[in-house]
mmCIF file of C-alpha atoms and ligand atoms in Angstrom:
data_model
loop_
_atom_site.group_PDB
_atom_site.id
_atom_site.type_symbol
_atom_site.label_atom_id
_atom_site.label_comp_id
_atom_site.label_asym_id
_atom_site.label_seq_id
_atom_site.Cartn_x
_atom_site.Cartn_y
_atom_site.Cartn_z
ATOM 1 C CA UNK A 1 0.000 0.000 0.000
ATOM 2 C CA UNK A 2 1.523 3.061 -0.521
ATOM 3 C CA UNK A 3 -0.131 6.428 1.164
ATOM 4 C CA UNK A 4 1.286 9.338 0.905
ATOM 5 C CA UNK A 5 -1.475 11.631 2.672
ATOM 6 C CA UNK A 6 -2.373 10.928 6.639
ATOM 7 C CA UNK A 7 -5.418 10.472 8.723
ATOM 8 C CA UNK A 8 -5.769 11.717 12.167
ATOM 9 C CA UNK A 9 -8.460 11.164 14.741
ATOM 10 C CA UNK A 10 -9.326 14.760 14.834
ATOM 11 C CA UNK A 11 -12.740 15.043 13.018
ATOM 12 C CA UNK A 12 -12.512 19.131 13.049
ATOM 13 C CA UNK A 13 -14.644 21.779 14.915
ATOM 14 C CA UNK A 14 -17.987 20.492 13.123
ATOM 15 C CA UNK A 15 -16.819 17.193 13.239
ATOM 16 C CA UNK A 16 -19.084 14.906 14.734
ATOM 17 C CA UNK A 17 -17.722 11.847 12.252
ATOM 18 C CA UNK A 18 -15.171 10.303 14.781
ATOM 19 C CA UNK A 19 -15.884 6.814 13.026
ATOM 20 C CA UNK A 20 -14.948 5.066 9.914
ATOM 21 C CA UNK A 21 -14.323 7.430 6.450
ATOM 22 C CA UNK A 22 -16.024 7.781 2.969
ATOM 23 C CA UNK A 23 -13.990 6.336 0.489
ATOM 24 C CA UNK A 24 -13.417 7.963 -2.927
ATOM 25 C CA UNK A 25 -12.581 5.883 -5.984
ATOM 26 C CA UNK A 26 -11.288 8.430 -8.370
ATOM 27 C CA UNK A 27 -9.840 11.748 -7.678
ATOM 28 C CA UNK A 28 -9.841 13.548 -11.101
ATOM 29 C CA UNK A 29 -12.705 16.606 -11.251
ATOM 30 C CA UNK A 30 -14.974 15.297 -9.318
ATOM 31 C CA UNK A 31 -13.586 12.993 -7.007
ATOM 32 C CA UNK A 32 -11.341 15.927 -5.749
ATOM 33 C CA UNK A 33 -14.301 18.123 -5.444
ATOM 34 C CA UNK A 34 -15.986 15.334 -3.217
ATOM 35 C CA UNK A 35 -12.693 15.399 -1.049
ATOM 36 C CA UNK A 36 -13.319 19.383 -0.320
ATOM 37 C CA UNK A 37 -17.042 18.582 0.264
ATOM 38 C CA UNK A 38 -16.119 15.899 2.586
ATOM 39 C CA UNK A 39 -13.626 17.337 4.266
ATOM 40 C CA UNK A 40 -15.552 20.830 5.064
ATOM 41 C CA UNK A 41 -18.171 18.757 6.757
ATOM 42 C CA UNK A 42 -16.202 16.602 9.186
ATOM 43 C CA UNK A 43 -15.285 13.549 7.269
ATOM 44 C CA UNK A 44 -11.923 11.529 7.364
ATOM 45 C CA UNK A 45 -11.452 10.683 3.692
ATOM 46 C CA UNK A 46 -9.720 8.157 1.908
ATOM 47 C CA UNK A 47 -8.981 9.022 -1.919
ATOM 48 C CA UNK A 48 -7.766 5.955 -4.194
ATOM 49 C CA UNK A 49 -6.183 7.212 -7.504
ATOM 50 C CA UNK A 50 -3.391 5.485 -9.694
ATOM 51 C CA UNK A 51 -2.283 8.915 -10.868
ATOM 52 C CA UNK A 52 -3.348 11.684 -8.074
ATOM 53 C CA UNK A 53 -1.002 13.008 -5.024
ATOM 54 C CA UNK A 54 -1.827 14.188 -1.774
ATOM 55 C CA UNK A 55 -0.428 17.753 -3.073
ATOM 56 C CA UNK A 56 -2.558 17.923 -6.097
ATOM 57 C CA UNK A 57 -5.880 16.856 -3.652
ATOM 58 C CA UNK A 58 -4.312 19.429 -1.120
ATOM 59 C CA UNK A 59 -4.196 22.031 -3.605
ATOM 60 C CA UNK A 60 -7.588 21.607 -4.643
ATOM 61 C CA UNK A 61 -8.851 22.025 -0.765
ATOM 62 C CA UNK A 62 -6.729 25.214 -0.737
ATOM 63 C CA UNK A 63 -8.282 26.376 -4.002
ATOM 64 C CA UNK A 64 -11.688 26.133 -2.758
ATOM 65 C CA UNK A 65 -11.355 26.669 0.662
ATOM 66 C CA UNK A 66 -13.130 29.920 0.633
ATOM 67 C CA UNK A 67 -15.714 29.245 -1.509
ATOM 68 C CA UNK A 68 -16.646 26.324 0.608
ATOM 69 C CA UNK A 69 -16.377 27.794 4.074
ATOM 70 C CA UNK A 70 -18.366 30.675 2.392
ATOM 71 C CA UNK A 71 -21.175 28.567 1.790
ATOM 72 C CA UNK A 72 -21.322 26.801 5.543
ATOM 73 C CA UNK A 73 -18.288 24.566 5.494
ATOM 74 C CA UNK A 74 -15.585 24.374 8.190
ATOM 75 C CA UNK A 75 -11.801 22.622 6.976
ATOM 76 C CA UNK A 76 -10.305 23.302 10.230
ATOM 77 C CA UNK A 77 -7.757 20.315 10.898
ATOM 78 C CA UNK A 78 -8.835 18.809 7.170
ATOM 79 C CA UNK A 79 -4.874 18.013 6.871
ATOM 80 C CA UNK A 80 -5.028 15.185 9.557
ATOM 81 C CA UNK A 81 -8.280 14.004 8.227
ATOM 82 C CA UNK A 82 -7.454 12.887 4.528
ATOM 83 C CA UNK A 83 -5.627 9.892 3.069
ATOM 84 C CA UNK A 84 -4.428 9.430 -0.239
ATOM 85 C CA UNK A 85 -3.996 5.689 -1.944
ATOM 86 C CA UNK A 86 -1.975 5.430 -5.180
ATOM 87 C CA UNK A 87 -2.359 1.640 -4.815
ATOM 88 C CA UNK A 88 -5.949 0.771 -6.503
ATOM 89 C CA UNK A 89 -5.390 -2.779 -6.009
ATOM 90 C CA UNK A 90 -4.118 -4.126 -2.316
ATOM 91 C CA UNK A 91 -4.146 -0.447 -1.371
ATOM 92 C CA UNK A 92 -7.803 -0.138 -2.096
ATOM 93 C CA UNK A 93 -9.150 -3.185 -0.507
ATOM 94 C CA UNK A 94 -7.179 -1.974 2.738
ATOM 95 C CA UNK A 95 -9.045 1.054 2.576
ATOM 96 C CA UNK A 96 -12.011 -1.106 2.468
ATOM 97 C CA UNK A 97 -12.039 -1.487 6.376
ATOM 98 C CA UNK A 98 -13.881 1.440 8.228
ATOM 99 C CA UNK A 99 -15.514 2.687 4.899
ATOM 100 C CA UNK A 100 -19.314 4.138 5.962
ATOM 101 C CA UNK A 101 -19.906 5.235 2.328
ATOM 102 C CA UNK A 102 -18.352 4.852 -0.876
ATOM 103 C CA UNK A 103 -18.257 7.076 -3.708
ATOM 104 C CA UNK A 104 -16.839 6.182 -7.184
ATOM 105 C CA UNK A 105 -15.939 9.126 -9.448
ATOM 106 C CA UNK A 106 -13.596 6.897 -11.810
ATOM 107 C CA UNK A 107 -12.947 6.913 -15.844
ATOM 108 C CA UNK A 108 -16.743 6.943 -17.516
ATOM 109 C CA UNK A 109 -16.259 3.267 -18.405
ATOM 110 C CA UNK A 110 -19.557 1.385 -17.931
ATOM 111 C CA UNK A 111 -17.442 -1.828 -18.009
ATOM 112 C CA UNK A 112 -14.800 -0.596 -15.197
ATOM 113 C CA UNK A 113 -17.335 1.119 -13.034
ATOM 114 C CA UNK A 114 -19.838 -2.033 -13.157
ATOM 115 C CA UNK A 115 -16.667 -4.596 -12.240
ATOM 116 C CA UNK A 116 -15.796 -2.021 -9.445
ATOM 117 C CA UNK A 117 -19.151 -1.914 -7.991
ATOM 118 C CA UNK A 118 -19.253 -6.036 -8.185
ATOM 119 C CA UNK A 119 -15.557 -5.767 -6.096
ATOM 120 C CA UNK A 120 -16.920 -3.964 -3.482
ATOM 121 C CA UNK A 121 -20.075 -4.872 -3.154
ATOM 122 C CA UNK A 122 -18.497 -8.524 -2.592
ATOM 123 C CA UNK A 123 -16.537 -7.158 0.126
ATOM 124 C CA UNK A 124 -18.131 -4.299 1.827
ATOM 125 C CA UNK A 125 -21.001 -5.053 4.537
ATOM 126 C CA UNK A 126 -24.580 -4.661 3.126
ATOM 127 C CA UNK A 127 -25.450 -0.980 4.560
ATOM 128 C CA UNK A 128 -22.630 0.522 2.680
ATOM 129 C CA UNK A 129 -23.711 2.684 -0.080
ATOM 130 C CA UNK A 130 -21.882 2.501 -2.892
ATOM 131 C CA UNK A 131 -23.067 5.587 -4.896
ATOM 132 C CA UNK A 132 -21.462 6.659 -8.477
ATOM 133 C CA UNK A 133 -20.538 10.345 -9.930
ATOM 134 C CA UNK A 134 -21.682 8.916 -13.327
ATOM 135 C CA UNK A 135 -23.038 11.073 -15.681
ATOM 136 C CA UNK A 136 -23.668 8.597 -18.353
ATOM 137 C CA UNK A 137 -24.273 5.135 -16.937
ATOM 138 C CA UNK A 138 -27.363 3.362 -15.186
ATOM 139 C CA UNK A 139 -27.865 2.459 -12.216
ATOM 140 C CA UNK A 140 -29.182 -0.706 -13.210
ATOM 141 C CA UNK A 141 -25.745 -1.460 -15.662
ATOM 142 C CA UNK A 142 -23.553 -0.170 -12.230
ATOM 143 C CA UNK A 143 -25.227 -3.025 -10.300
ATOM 144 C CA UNK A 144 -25.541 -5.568 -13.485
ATOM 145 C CA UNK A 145 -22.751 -7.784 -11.708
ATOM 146 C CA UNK A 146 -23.435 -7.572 -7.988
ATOM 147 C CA UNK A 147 -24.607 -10.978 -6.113
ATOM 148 C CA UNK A 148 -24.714 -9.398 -2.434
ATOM 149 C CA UNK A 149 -26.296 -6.163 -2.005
ATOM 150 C CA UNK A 150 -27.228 -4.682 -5.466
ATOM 151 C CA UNK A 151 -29.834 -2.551 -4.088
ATOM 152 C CA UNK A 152 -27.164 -0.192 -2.659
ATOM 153 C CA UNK A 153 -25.624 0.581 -5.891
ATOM 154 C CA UNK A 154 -26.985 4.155 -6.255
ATOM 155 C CA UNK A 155 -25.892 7.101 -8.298
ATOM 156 C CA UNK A 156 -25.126 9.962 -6.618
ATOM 157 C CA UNK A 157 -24.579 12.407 -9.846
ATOM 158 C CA UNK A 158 -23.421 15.729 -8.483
ATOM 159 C CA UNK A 159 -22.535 19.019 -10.667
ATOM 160 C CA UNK A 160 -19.285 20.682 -11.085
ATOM 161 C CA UNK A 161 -17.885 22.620 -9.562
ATOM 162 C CA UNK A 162 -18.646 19.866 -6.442
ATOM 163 C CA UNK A 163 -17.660 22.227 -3.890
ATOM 164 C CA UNK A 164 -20.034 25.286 -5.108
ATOM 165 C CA UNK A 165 -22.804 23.484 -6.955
ATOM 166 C CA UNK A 166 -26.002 22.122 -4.645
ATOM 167 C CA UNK A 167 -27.619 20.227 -6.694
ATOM 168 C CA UNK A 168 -26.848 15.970 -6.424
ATOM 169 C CA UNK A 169 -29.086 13.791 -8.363
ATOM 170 C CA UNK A 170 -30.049 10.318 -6.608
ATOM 171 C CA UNK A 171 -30.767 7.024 -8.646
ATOM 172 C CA UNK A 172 -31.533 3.951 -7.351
ATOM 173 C CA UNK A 173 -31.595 0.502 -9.941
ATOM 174 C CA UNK A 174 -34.653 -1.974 -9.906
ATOM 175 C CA UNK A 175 -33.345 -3.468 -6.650
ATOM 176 C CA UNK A 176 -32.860 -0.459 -4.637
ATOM 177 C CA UNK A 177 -35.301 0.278 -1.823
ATOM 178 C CA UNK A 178 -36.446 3.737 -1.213
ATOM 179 C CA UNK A 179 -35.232 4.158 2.335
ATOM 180 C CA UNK A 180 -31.841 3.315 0.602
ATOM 181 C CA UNK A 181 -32.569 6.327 -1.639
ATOM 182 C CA UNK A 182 -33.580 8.209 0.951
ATOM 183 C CA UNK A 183 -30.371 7.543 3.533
ATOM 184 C CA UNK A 184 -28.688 8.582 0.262
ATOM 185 C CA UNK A 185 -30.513 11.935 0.108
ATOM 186 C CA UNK A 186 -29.807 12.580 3.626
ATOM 187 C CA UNK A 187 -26.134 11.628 3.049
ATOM 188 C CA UNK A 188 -25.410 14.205 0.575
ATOM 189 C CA UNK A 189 -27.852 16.635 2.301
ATOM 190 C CA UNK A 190 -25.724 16.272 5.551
ATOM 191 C CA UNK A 191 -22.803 17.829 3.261
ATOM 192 C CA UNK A 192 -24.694 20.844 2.366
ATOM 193 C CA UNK A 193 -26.152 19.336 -0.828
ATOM 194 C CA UNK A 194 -29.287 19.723 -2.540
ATOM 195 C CA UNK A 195 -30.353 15.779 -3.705
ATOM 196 C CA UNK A 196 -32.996 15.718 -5.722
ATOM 197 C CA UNK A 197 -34.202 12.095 -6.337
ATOM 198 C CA UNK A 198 -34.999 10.579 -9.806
ATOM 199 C CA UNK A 199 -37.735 8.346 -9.937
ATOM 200 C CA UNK A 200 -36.714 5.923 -12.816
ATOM 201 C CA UNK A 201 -33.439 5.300 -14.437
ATOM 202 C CA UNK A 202 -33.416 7.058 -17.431
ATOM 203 C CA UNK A 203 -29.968 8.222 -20.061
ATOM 204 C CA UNK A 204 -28.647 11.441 -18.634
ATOM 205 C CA UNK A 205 -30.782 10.910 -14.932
ATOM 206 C CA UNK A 206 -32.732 14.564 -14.854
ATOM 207 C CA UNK A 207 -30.790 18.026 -15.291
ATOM 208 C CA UNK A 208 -28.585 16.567 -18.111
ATOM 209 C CA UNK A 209 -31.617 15.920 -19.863
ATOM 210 C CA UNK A 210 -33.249 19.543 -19.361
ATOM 211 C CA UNK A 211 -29.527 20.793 -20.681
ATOM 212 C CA UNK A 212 -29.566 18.749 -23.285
ATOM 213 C CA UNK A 213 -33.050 19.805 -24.144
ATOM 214 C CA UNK A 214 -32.032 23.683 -24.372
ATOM 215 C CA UNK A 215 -28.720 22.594 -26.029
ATOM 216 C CA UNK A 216 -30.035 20.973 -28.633
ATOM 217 C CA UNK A 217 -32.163 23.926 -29.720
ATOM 218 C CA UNK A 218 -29.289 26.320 -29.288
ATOM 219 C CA UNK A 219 -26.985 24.116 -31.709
ATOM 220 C CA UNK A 220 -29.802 24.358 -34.237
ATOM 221 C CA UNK A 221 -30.552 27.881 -34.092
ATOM 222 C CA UNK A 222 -26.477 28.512 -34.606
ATOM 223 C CA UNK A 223 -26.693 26.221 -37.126
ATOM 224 C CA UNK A 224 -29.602 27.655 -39.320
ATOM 225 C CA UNK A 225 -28.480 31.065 -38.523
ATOM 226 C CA UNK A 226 -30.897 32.810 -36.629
ATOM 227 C CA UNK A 227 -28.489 33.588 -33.537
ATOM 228 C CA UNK A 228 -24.883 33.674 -32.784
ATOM 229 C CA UNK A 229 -23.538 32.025 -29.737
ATOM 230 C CA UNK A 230 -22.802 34.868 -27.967
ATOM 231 C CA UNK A 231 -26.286 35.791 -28.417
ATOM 232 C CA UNK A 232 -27.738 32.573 -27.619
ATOM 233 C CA UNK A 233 -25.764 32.804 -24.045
ATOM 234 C CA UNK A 234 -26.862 36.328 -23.683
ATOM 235 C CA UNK A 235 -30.479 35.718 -24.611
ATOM 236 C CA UNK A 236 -30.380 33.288 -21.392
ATOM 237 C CA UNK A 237 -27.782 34.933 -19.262
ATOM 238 C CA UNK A 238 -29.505 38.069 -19.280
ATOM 239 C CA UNK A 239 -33.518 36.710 -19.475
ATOM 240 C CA UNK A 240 -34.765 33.340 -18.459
ATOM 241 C CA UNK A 241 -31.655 31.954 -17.009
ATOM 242 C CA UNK A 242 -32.152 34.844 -14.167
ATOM 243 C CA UNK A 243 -35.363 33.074 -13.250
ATOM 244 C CA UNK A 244 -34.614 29.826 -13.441
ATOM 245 C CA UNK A 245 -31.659 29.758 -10.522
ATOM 246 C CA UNK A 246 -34.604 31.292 -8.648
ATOM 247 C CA UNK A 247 -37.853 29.488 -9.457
ATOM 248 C CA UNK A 248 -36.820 26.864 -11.710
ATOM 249 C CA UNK A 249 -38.872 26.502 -15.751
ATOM 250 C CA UNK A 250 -42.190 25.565 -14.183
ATOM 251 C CA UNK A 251 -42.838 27.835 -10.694
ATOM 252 C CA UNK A 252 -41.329 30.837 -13.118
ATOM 253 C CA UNK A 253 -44.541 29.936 -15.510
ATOM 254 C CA UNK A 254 -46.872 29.678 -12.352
ATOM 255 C CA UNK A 255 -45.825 33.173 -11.205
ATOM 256 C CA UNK A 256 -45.422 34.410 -15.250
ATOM 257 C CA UNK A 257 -49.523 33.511 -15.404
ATOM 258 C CA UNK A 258 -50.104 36.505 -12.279
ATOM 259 C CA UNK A 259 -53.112 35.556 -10.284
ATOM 260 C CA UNK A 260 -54.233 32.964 -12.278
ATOM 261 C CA UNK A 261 -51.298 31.437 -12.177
ATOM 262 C CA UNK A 262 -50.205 28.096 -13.839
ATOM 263 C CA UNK A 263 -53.476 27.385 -15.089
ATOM 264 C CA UNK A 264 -53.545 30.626 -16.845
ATOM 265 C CA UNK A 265 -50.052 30.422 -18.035
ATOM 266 C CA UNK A 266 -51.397 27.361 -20.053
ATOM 267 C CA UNK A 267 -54.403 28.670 -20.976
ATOM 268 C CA UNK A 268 -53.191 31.845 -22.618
ATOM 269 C CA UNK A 269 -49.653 30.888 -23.456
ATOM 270 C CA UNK A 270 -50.240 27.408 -23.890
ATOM 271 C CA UNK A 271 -51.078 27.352 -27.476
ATOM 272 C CA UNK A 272 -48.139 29.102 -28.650
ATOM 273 C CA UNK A 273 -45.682 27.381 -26.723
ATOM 274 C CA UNK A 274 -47.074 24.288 -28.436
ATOM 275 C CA UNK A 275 -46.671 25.863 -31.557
ATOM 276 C CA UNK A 276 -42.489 26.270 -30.570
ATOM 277 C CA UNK A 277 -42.340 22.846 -29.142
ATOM 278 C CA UNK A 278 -43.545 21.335 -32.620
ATOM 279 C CA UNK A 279 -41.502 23.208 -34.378
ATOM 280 C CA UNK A 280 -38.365 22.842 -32.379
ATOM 281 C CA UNK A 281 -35.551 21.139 -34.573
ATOM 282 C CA UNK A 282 -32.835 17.918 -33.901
ATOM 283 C CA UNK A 283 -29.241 18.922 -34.194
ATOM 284 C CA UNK A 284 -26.606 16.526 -35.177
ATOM 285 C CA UNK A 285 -22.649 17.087 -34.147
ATOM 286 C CA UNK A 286 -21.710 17.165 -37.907
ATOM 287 C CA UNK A 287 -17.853 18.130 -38.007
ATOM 288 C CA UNK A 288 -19.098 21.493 -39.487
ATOM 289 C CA UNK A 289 -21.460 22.306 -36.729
ATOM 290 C CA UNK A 290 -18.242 21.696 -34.078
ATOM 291 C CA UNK A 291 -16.492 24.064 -35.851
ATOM 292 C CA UNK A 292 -19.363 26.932 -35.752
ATOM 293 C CA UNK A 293 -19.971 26.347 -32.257
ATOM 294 C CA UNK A 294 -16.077 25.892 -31.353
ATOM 295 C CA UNK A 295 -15.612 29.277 -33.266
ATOM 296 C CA UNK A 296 -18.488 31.089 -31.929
ATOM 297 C CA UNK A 297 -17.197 30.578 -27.852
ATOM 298 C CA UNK A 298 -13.917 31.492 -29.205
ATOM 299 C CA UNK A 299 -14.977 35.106 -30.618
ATOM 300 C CA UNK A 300 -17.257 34.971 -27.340
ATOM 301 C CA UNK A 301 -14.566 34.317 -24.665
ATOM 302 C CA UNK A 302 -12.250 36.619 -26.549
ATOM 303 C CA UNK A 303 -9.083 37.222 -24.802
ATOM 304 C CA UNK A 304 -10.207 36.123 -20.980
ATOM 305 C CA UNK A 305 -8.645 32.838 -20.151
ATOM 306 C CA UNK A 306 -10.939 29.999 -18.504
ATOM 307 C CA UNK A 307 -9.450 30.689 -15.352
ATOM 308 C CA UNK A 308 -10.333 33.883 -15.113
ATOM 309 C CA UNK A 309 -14.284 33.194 -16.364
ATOM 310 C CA UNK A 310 -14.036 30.587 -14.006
ATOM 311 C CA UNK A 311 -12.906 32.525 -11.181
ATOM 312 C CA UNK A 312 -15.516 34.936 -11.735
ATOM 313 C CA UNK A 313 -18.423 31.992 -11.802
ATOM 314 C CA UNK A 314 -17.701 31.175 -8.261
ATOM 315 C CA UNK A 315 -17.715 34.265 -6.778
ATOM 316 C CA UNK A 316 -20.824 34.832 -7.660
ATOM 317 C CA UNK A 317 -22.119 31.803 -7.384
ATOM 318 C CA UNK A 318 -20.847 31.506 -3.698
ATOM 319 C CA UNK A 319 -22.815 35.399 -3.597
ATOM 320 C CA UNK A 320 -26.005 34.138 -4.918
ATOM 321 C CA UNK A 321 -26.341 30.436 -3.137
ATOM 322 C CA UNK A 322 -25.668 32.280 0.214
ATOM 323 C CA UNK A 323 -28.375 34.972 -0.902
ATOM 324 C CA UNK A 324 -30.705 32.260 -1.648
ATOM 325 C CA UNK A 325 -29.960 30.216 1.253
ATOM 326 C CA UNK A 326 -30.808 33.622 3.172
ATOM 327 C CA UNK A 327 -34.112 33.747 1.429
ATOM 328 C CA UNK A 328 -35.218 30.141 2.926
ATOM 329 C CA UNK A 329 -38.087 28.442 2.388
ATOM 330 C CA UNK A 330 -39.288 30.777 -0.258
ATOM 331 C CA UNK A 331 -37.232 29.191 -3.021
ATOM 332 C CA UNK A 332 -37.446 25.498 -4.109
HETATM 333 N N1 NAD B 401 -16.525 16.420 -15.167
HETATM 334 C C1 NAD B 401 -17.799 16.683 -14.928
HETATM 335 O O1 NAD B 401 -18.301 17.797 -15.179
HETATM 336 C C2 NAD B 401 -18.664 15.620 -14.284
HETATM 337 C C3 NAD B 401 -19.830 16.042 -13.630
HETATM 338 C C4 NAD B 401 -20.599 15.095 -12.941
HETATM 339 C C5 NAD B 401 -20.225 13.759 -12.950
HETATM 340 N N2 NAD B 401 -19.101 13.371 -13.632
HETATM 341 C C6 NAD B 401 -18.755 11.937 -13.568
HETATM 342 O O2 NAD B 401 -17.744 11.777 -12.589
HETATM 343 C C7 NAD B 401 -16.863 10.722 -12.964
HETATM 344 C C8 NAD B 401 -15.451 11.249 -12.992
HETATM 345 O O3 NAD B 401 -15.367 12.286 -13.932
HETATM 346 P P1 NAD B 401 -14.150 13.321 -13.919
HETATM 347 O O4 NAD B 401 -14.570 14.456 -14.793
HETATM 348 O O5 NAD B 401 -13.705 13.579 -12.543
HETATM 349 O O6 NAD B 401 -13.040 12.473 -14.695
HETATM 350 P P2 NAD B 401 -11.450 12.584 -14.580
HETATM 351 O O7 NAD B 401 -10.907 11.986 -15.822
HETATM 352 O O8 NAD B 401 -11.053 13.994 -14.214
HETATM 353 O O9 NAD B 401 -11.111 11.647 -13.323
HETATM 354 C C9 NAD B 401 -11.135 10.250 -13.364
HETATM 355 C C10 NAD B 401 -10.067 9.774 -12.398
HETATM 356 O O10 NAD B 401 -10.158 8.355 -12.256
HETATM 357 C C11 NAD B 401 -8.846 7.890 -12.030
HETATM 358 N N3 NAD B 401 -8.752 6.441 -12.236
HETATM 359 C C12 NAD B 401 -8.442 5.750 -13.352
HETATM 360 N N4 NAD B 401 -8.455 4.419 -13.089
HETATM 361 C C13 NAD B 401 -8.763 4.275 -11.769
HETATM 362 C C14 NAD B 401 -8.905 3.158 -10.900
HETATM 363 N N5 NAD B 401 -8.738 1.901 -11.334
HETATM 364 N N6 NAD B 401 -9.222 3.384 -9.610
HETATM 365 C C15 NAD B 401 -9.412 4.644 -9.147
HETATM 366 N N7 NAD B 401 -9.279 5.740 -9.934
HETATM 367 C C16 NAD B 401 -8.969 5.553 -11.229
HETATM 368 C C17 NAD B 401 -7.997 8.698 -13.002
HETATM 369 O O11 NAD B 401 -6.620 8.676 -12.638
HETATM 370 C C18 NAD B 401 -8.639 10.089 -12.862
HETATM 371 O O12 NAD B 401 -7.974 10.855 -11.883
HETATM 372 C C19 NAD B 401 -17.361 10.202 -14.304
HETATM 373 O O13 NAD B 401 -18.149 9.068 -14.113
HETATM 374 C C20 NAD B 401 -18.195 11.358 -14.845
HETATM 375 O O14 NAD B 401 -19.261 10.924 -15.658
HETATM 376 C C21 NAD B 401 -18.304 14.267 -14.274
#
């Protein structure tokens, strides 16, 4: 085994986790985002990665430190509470012992992540979740090769950046039962998070989809001509996408309708809107259409570097998640 990061038994000044540690399987993106997550809310961590140090996981926690603590976190003593593994063989199954949770953010490999969940779901007791970052699997594909527990093969699909972002989408497989589901929504919501459950297993769980939706109309309406994509991002940026971080696409139509509400909305509006949705188009990833849309962000973006966009994202993100956290039970 060969660890290069250290645990402690100090569980820092919110942490009530004295026993056992989440295990992360994968610490590219996402798996070092978990780490932060983790860490800022008590957890002793142990991260198994062929190819990621303890500095680069480090550096991450430094990187986001603020925007973490900013949003209710506390990484006090997080140094003492995280592990790193290099070792995804012998080192791994050592790491097995004292694991309360797993979570896999590994290569998006349907074939590795469903042997991976078979390996530890042979040798992990039955409560352990084993939840997956997987944007583009099933649940019911993770869990095709499980014999012991299969029913506690989740996914736990969060956004990026993990450390800023709420929202984690929970999906259970055919043999999943829904208190499972639910101790896996009251995991991630014990870290801050925002689960959102997803009834049946479907390509791309839920918010994927709705992107993919939008992002398909976009590419067509570049394509055809009618907009730019610097003015499809400001047409959203600067209109609907406003509301939606707010309300969401459906309570923004309830309160669009005014007294009447929904029903009204569909009443008056409805017709229309049904005109749009038949006449919205497909778009297909021709090598041309890469090229308008790869040219497009480049006049967009200009000469700011992604860092700097990036940097700017958080902020105020971090800004408006604390304002709507402030706001309470008024916003879904
Ligand atoms: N990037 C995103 O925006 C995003 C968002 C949500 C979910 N996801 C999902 O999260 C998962 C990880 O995505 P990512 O973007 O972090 O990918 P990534 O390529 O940044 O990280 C994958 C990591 O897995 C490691 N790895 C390879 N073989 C391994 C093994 N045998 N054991 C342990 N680790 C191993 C790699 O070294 C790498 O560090 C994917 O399933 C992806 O679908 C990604």
């Amino acid at each position: 085994m060969s660890f290069t990061g250290n645990i402690g038994s100090a569980a820092g000044r919110n942490g009530q986790r004295a026993d056992g540690h989440v295990l992360l399987v994968g610490g590219g993106v996402i798996g070092k985002g978990w780490a932060v997550q983790l860490l800022a809310h008590g957890h002793r961590v142990v991260l198994a990665d062929p190819a990621v140090g303890a500095d680069e996981v480090a550096r991450h926690v430094r990187q986001n430190r603020h925007a973490v603590e900013s949003l209710g976190g506390d990484l006090d003593g997080w140094e003492s509470r995280l592990h790193v593994v290099h070792d995804t063989g012998g080192g791994l199954e050592a790491a097995l012992d004292g694991a309360v949770w797993v979570q896999e953010s590994g290569p998006e490999d349907p074939g590795f992540k469903s042997r991976l969940a078979a390996w530890l779901d042979e040798r992990l007791s039955p409560e352990v979740v084993i939840a997956s970052s997987t944007s583009g699997t099933m649940p019911s594909a993770l869990a095709a090769e499980c014999t012991s527990a299969p029913g506690r093969v989740v996914v736990g699909h969060p956004f990026h950046p993990v450390p800023v972002i709420p929202l984690v989408e929970v999906v259970g497989n055919a043999h999943t039962a829904d208190e499972t589901a639910e101790r896996a929504c009251d995991f991630y919501r014990s870290l801050g998070k925002r689960p959102v459950r997803v009834r049946r297993e479907v390509p791309g769980h839920l918010a994927n989809r709705l992107q993919a939706a939008l992002w398909r109309e976009a590419y067509s309406l570049v394509e055809r001509g009618v907009a730019t994509v610097a003015d499809v991002d400001a047409a959203i940026t600067n209109g609907p996408g406003l509301r939606w971080a707010l309300l969401g696409p459906l309570l923004g139509q309830h309160l669009g309708g005014g007294p009447g509400g929904m029903a009204h909305t569909l009443e008056h509006l409805g017709p229309p809107a049904q005109e749009w949705m038949d006449d919205l188009r497909d778009a297909r990833l021709s090598p041309e259409l890469v090229s308008l849309l790869v040219d497009g962000v480049d006049r967009e973006v200009g000469d700011r570097g992604a860092d700097e966009l990036s940097a700017v994202r958080d902020a105020l993100l971090v800004r408006l998640l604390q304002d709507k956290r402030d706001a309470g039970r008024s916003l879904p």
